[in-house]
Short mmCIF file of C-alpha atoms in Angstrom, two decimals:
data_model
loop_
_atom_site.label_atom_id
_atom_site.label_comp_id
_atom_site.label_asym_id
_atom_site.label_seq_id
_atom_site.Cartn_x
_atom_site.Cartn_y
_atom_site.Cartn_z
CA UNK E 20 127.10 90.54 136.92
CA UNK E 21 125.91 87.56 134.95
CA UNK E 22 127.42 86.97 131.53
CA UNK E 23 124.98 86.27 128.74
CA UNK E 24 125.20 82.79 127.29
CA UNK E 25 125.69 83.19 123.53
CA UNK E 26 125.83 79.48 122.74
CA UNK E 27 122.14 79.22 121.65
CA UNK E 28 122.55 82.16 119.25
CA UNK E 29 125.80 80.80 117.82
CA UNK E 30 124.29 77.34 117.44
CA UNK E 31 121.27 78.81 115.61
CA UNK E 32 123.55 80.76 113.27
CA UNK E 33 125.52 77.58 112.54
CA UNK E 34 122.34 75.64 111.73
CA UNK E 35 121.10 78.41 109.44
CA UNK E 36 124.40 78.46 107.58
CA UNK E 37 124.40 74.68 107.14
CA UNK E 38 120.83 74.69 105.81
CA UNK E 39 120.77 77.81 103.66
CA UNK E 40 124.33 78.38 102.47
CA UNK E 41 124.15 75.61 99.80
CA UNK E 42 120.85 77.04 98.57
CA UNK E 43 122.36 80.51 98.42
CA UNK E 44 125.31 79.19 96.39
CA UNK E 45 122.95 77.56 93.88
CA UNK E 46 121.11 80.87 93.45
CA UNK E 47 124.32 82.88 93.12
CA UNK E 48 125.96 80.56 90.58
CA UNK E 49 122.80 80.53 88.45
CA UNK E 50 123.90 84.04 87.44
CA UNK E 51 127.46 82.94 86.70
CA UNK E 52 128.69 83.74 83.18
CA UNK E 53 130.97 80.68 83.07
CA UNK E 54 129.98 77.06 82.53
CA UNK E 55 131.70 75.77 85.68
CA UNK E 56 129.63 76.11 88.83
CA UNK E 57 132.72 76.31 91.00
CA UNK E 58 134.41 79.30 89.29
CA UNK E 59 132.82 82.74 89.23
CA UNK E 60 133.36 84.48 85.89
CA UNK E 61 130.97 87.40 86.16
CA UNK E 62 127.28 88.20 86.35
CA UNK E 63 125.12 87.04 83.44
CA UNK E 64 121.57 85.94 82.59
CA UNK E 65 122.73 83.66 79.77
CA UNK E 66 121.69 80.45 81.54
CA UNK E 67 118.18 81.74 82.11
CA UNK E 68 117.95 82.55 78.38
CA UNK E 69 119.29 79.06 77.59
CA UNK E 70 116.73 77.55 79.94
CA UNK E 71 113.87 79.39 78.23
CA UNK E 72 114.90 77.87 74.88
CA UNK E 73 114.93 74.28 76.23
CA UNK E 74 111.78 72.59 74.88
CA UNK E 75 112.31 69.44 76.97
CA UNK E 76 112.28 71.47 80.17
CA UNK E 77 108.99 73.12 79.27
CA UNK E 78 107.46 69.75 78.39
CA UNK E 79 108.51 68.40 81.80
CA UNK E 80 107.24 71.61 83.44
CA UNK E 81 103.86 71.18 81.74
CA UNK E 82 103.62 67.59 83.00
CA UNK E 83 104.49 68.74 86.53
CA UNK E 84 101.91 71.54 86.47
CA UNK E 85 99.16 69.18 85.27
CA UNK E 86 100.17 66.58 87.86
CA UNK E 87 100.31 69.07 90.73
CA UNK E 88 96.99 70.66 89.75
CA UNK E 89 95.12 67.35 89.52
CA UNK E 90 96.71 66.06 92.72
CA UNK E 91 95.93 69.13 94.83
CA UNK E 92 92.35 69.29 93.54
CA UNK E 93 91.74 65.62 94.33
CA UNK E 94 93.45 66.01 97.71
CA UNK E 95 91.30 69.06 98.49
CA UNK E 96 88.06 67.15 97.90
CA UNK E 97 89.10 63.99 99.76
CA UNK E 98 90.93 65.78 102.57
CA UNK E 99 88.09 68.25 103.18
CA UNK E 100 85.39 65.59 103.24
CA UNK E 101 87.55 63.43 105.50
CA UNK E 102 88.20 66.29 107.93
CA UNK E 103 84.51 67.27 108.08
CA UNK E 104 83.42 63.68 108.57
CA UNK E 105 86.08 63.07 111.23
CA UNK E 106 85.09 66.27 113.04
CA UNK E 107 81.49 65.11 113.28
CA UNK E 108 82.43 61.58 114.29
CA UNK E 109 82.39 61.04 118.03
CA UNK E 110 83.89 57.62 118.64
CA UNK E 111 86.78 55.90 120.35
CA UNK E 112 88.28 55.20 116.95
CA UNK E 113 88.54 58.90 116.05
CA UNK E 114 92.06 59.27 117.44
CA UNK E 115 93.55 56.23 115.66
CA UNK E 116 91.76 57.15 112.43
CA UNK E 117 93.20 60.69 112.53
CA UNK E 118 96.65 59.22 113.09
CA UNK E 119 96.24 56.89 110.11
CA UNK E 120 95.03 59.80 107.99
CA UNK E 121 98.28 61.71 108.54
CA UNK E 122 100.54 58.65 108.31
CA UNK E 123 101.72 59.29 104.70
CA UNK E 124 103.56 62.41 105.90
CA UNK E 125 105.59 60.40 108.42
CA UNK E 126 106.41 57.42 106.17
CA UNK E 127 109.67 57.87 104.22
CA UNK E 128 108.97 58.67 100.58
CA UNK E 129 111.13 55.83 99.30
CA UNK E 130 108.91 53.35 101.17
CA UNK E 131 105.76 55.01 99.82
CA UNK E 132 107.21 54.87 96.32
CA UNK E 133 107.96 51.16 96.57
CA UNK E 134 104.52 50.44 98.04
CA UNK E 135 102.79 52.36 95.25
CA UNK E 136 104.87 50.61 92.60
CA UNK E 137 104.01 47.17 93.98
CA UNK E 138 100.33 48.09 94.37
CA UNK E 139 99.98 49.47 90.85
CA UNK E 140 101.80 46.47 89.42
CA UNK E 141 99.42 44.17 91.30
CA UNK E 142 96.43 46.02 89.85
CA UNK E 143 97.94 45.97 86.37
CA UNK E 144 97.74 49.76 85.97
CA UNK E 145 100.01 51.15 83.25
CA UNK E 146 102.59 53.49 84.75
CA UNK E 147 102.11 57.08 83.63
CA UNK E 148 100.11 60.15 84.51
CA UNK E 149 97.32 58.11 86.14
CA UNK E 150 99.64 56.39 88.62
CA UNK E 151 101.46 59.67 89.24
CA UNK E 152 98.20 61.45 90.11
CA UNK E 153 97.09 58.65 92.44
CA UNK E 154 100.45 58.51 94.20
CA UNK E 155 100.76 62.29 94.60
CA UNK E 156 97.16 62.61 95.76
CA UNK E 157 97.78 60.02 98.46
CA UNK E 158 100.62 61.94 100.10
CA UNK E 159 98.96 65.36 99.54
CA UNK E 160 95.70 64.48 101.32
CA UNK E 161 97.15 64.78 104.87
CA UNK E 162 98.20 68.41 104.27
CA UNK E 163 94.63 69.42 103.43
CA UNK E 164 93.18 67.16 106.13
CA UNK E 165 95.29 68.62 108.96
CA UNK E 166 94.69 72.27 108.03
CA UNK E 167 90.93 71.84 107.55
CA UNK E 168 90.66 69.77 110.75
CA UNK E 169 92.45 72.51 112.71
CA UNK E 170 90.10 75.13 111.26
CA UNK E 171 87.03 73.07 112.15
CA UNK E 172 88.22 72.72 115.75
CA UNK E 173 88.41 76.51 116.09
CA UNK E 174 85.05 77.13 114.41
CA UNK E 175 82.02 78.14 116.51
CA UNK E 176 79.58 75.16 116.38
CA UNK E 177 76.64 77.42 117.25
CA UNK E 178 76.64 78.81 113.70
CA UNK E 179 75.78 75.42 112.17
CA UNK E 180 73.32 74.68 114.99
CA UNK E 181 71.53 77.98 114.39
CA UNK E 182 71.22 77.21 110.68
CA UNK E 183 69.70 73.79 111.46
CA UNK E 184 67.26 75.38 113.91
CA UNK E 185 66.11 77.68 111.09
CA UNK E 186 65.33 74.68 108.89
CA UNK E 187 68.51 74.31 106.85
CA UNK E 188 69.46 70.81 105.75
CA UNK E 189 72.90 69.26 106.15
CA UNK E 190 73.87 70.11 102.57
CA UNK E 191 72.80 73.74 103.03
CA UNK E 192 74.71 73.98 106.31
CA UNK E 193 77.84 72.64 104.67
CA UNK E 194 77.76 74.79 101.52
CA UNK E 195 76.51 78.03 103.08
CA UNK E 196 78.06 77.92 106.58
CA UNK E 197 80.90 75.41 106.93
CA UNK E 198 82.50 75.66 103.49
CA UNK E 199 82.93 79.47 103.44
CA UNK E 200 84.50 79.35 106.91
CA UNK E 201 86.98 76.59 106.07
CA UNK E 202 87.73 77.88 102.54
CA UNK E 203 91.01 79.63 103.58
CA UNK E 204 92.24 76.39 105.17
CA UNK E 205 91.32 74.43 102.04
CA UNK E 206 93.16 76.91 99.79
CA UNK E 207 96.15 76.85 102.14
CA UNK E 208 96.25 73.05 102.01
CA UNK E 209 95.90 73.07 98.21
CA UNK E 210 98.80 75.49 97.80
CA UNK E 211 100.97 73.45 100.14
CA UNK E 212 100.00 70.25 98.31
CA UNK E 213 100.78 71.88 94.96
CA UNK E 214 104.25 72.85 96.19
CA UNK E 215 104.92 69.37 97.59
CA UNK E 216 103.80 67.72 94.35
CA UNK E 217 105.91 70.04 92.20
CA UNK E 218 109.02 69.24 94.27
CA UNK E 219 108.56 65.47 94.60
CA UNK E 220 111.09 63.26 92.88
CA UNK E 221 111.36 60.04 94.91
CA UNK E 222 107.76 58.83 94.61
CA UNK E 223 107.58 60.04 91.02
CA UNK E 224 110.55 57.90 89.99
CA UNK E 225 108.82 54.75 91.25
CA UNK E 226 105.41 55.37 89.65
CA UNK E 227 106.14 57.26 86.43
CA UNK E 228 106.09 55.76 82.96
CA UNK E 229 108.71 55.87 80.21
CA UNK E 230 106.74 58.49 78.26
CA UNK E 231 106.12 60.87 81.19
CA UNK E 232 108.87 63.09 82.51
CA UNK E 233 108.28 65.56 85.33
CA UNK E 234 110.48 68.52 86.08
CA UNK E 235 112.08 67.15 89.30
CA UNK E 236 112.89 63.86 87.53
CA UNK E 237 114.47 65.75 84.63
CA UNK E 238 116.61 67.77 87.04
CA UNK E 239 117.66 64.59 88.84
CA UNK E 240 118.59 62.87 85.56
CA UNK E 241 120.63 65.86 84.37
CA UNK E 242 122.51 66.16 87.66
CA UNK E 243 124.01 62.69 87.00
CA UNK E 244 126.11 64.31 84.27
CA UNK E 245 127.20 67.21 86.46
CA UNK E 246 125.61 70.38 87.77
CA UNK E 247 125.52 73.11 85.13
CA UNK E 248 124.47 76.74 85.56
CA UNK E 249 121.31 75.90 83.60
CA UNK E 250 120.34 73.45 86.34
CA UNK E 251 121.14 76.13 88.92
CA UNK E 252 118.83 78.55 87.09
CA UNK E 253 116.05 75.98 86.95
CA UNK E 254 116.44 75.16 90.65
CA UNK E 255 116.39 78.88 91.49
CA UNK E 256 113.11 79.39 89.65
CA UNK E 257 111.57 76.32 91.31
CA UNK E 258 112.80 77.52 94.70
CA UNK E 259 111.26 80.95 94.16
CA UNK E 260 107.93 79.44 93.10
CA UNK E 261 107.91 77.09 96.10
CA UNK E 262 108.68 79.91 98.54
CA UNK E 263 105.83 81.99 97.10
CA UNK E 264 103.35 79.10 97.32
CA UNK E 265 104.35 78.16 100.88
CA UNK E 266 104.24 81.81 102.01
CA UNK E 267 100.80 82.24 100.45
CA UNK E 268 99.67 79.01 102.10
CA UNK E 269 100.85 80.23 105.51
CA UNK E 270 99.15 83.61 104.98
CA UNK E 271 95.85 81.97 104.04
CA UNK E 272 96.16 79.63 107.04
CA UNK E 273 96.66 82.53 109.46
CA UNK E 274 93.84 84.48 107.84
CA UNK E 275 91.53 81.49 108.17
CA UNK E 276 92.44 80.92 111.83
CA UNK E 277 91.75 84.56 112.75
CA UNK E 278 88.76 85.02 110.44
#
């Protein structure tokens, strides 16, 4: 009788504990009644009430929401047009161009941040919301591009060909045939881009101005003075929002691929 090898299951459990146990501790201690994050003193919502009265946090949250919204909208337009154009392009350079289009995802963020900082300084752009939007849009475009490109590959080309045979122009084919079919992929990429922009801290530090403070930067600056339960509460809320956005993005992506 063969004995079942339990090493893969045990290894998977170990990896899950290493990845998710620190996150679980942050969530648990956000409900701690005491000020110290290492000593449990009872269940309480006091730090969430304290967080809701912090005007600086809401100002940073507003900046992050505006930044993420502008970035994901710009990325949706550029990424969608790029994916549609690349799908129609039949050339030897298609492969390398697709690779270059997704390169920002593979480049470490600290390198992207330094490149953006040097580029904006060379152009003489004042650091602030404008540079933040440009930088975030640049690394959000590949998320939209890849999802829309995957949807276009699985789309029946005979639908667009039939519309052209009936006299529809390219603009009509795009807006009445292609766009409705790839809309779930676009929304999925926008939600994923929004979540990535809301969570970004490394690139934002390099390209932000002295008068603009985003929520991840504020959390990072406060952590330098020690982790408080208020920070745990803020991280818990951001984690919950990110999980919802990513889950919705995955659901829209699956719906688009089977639609």
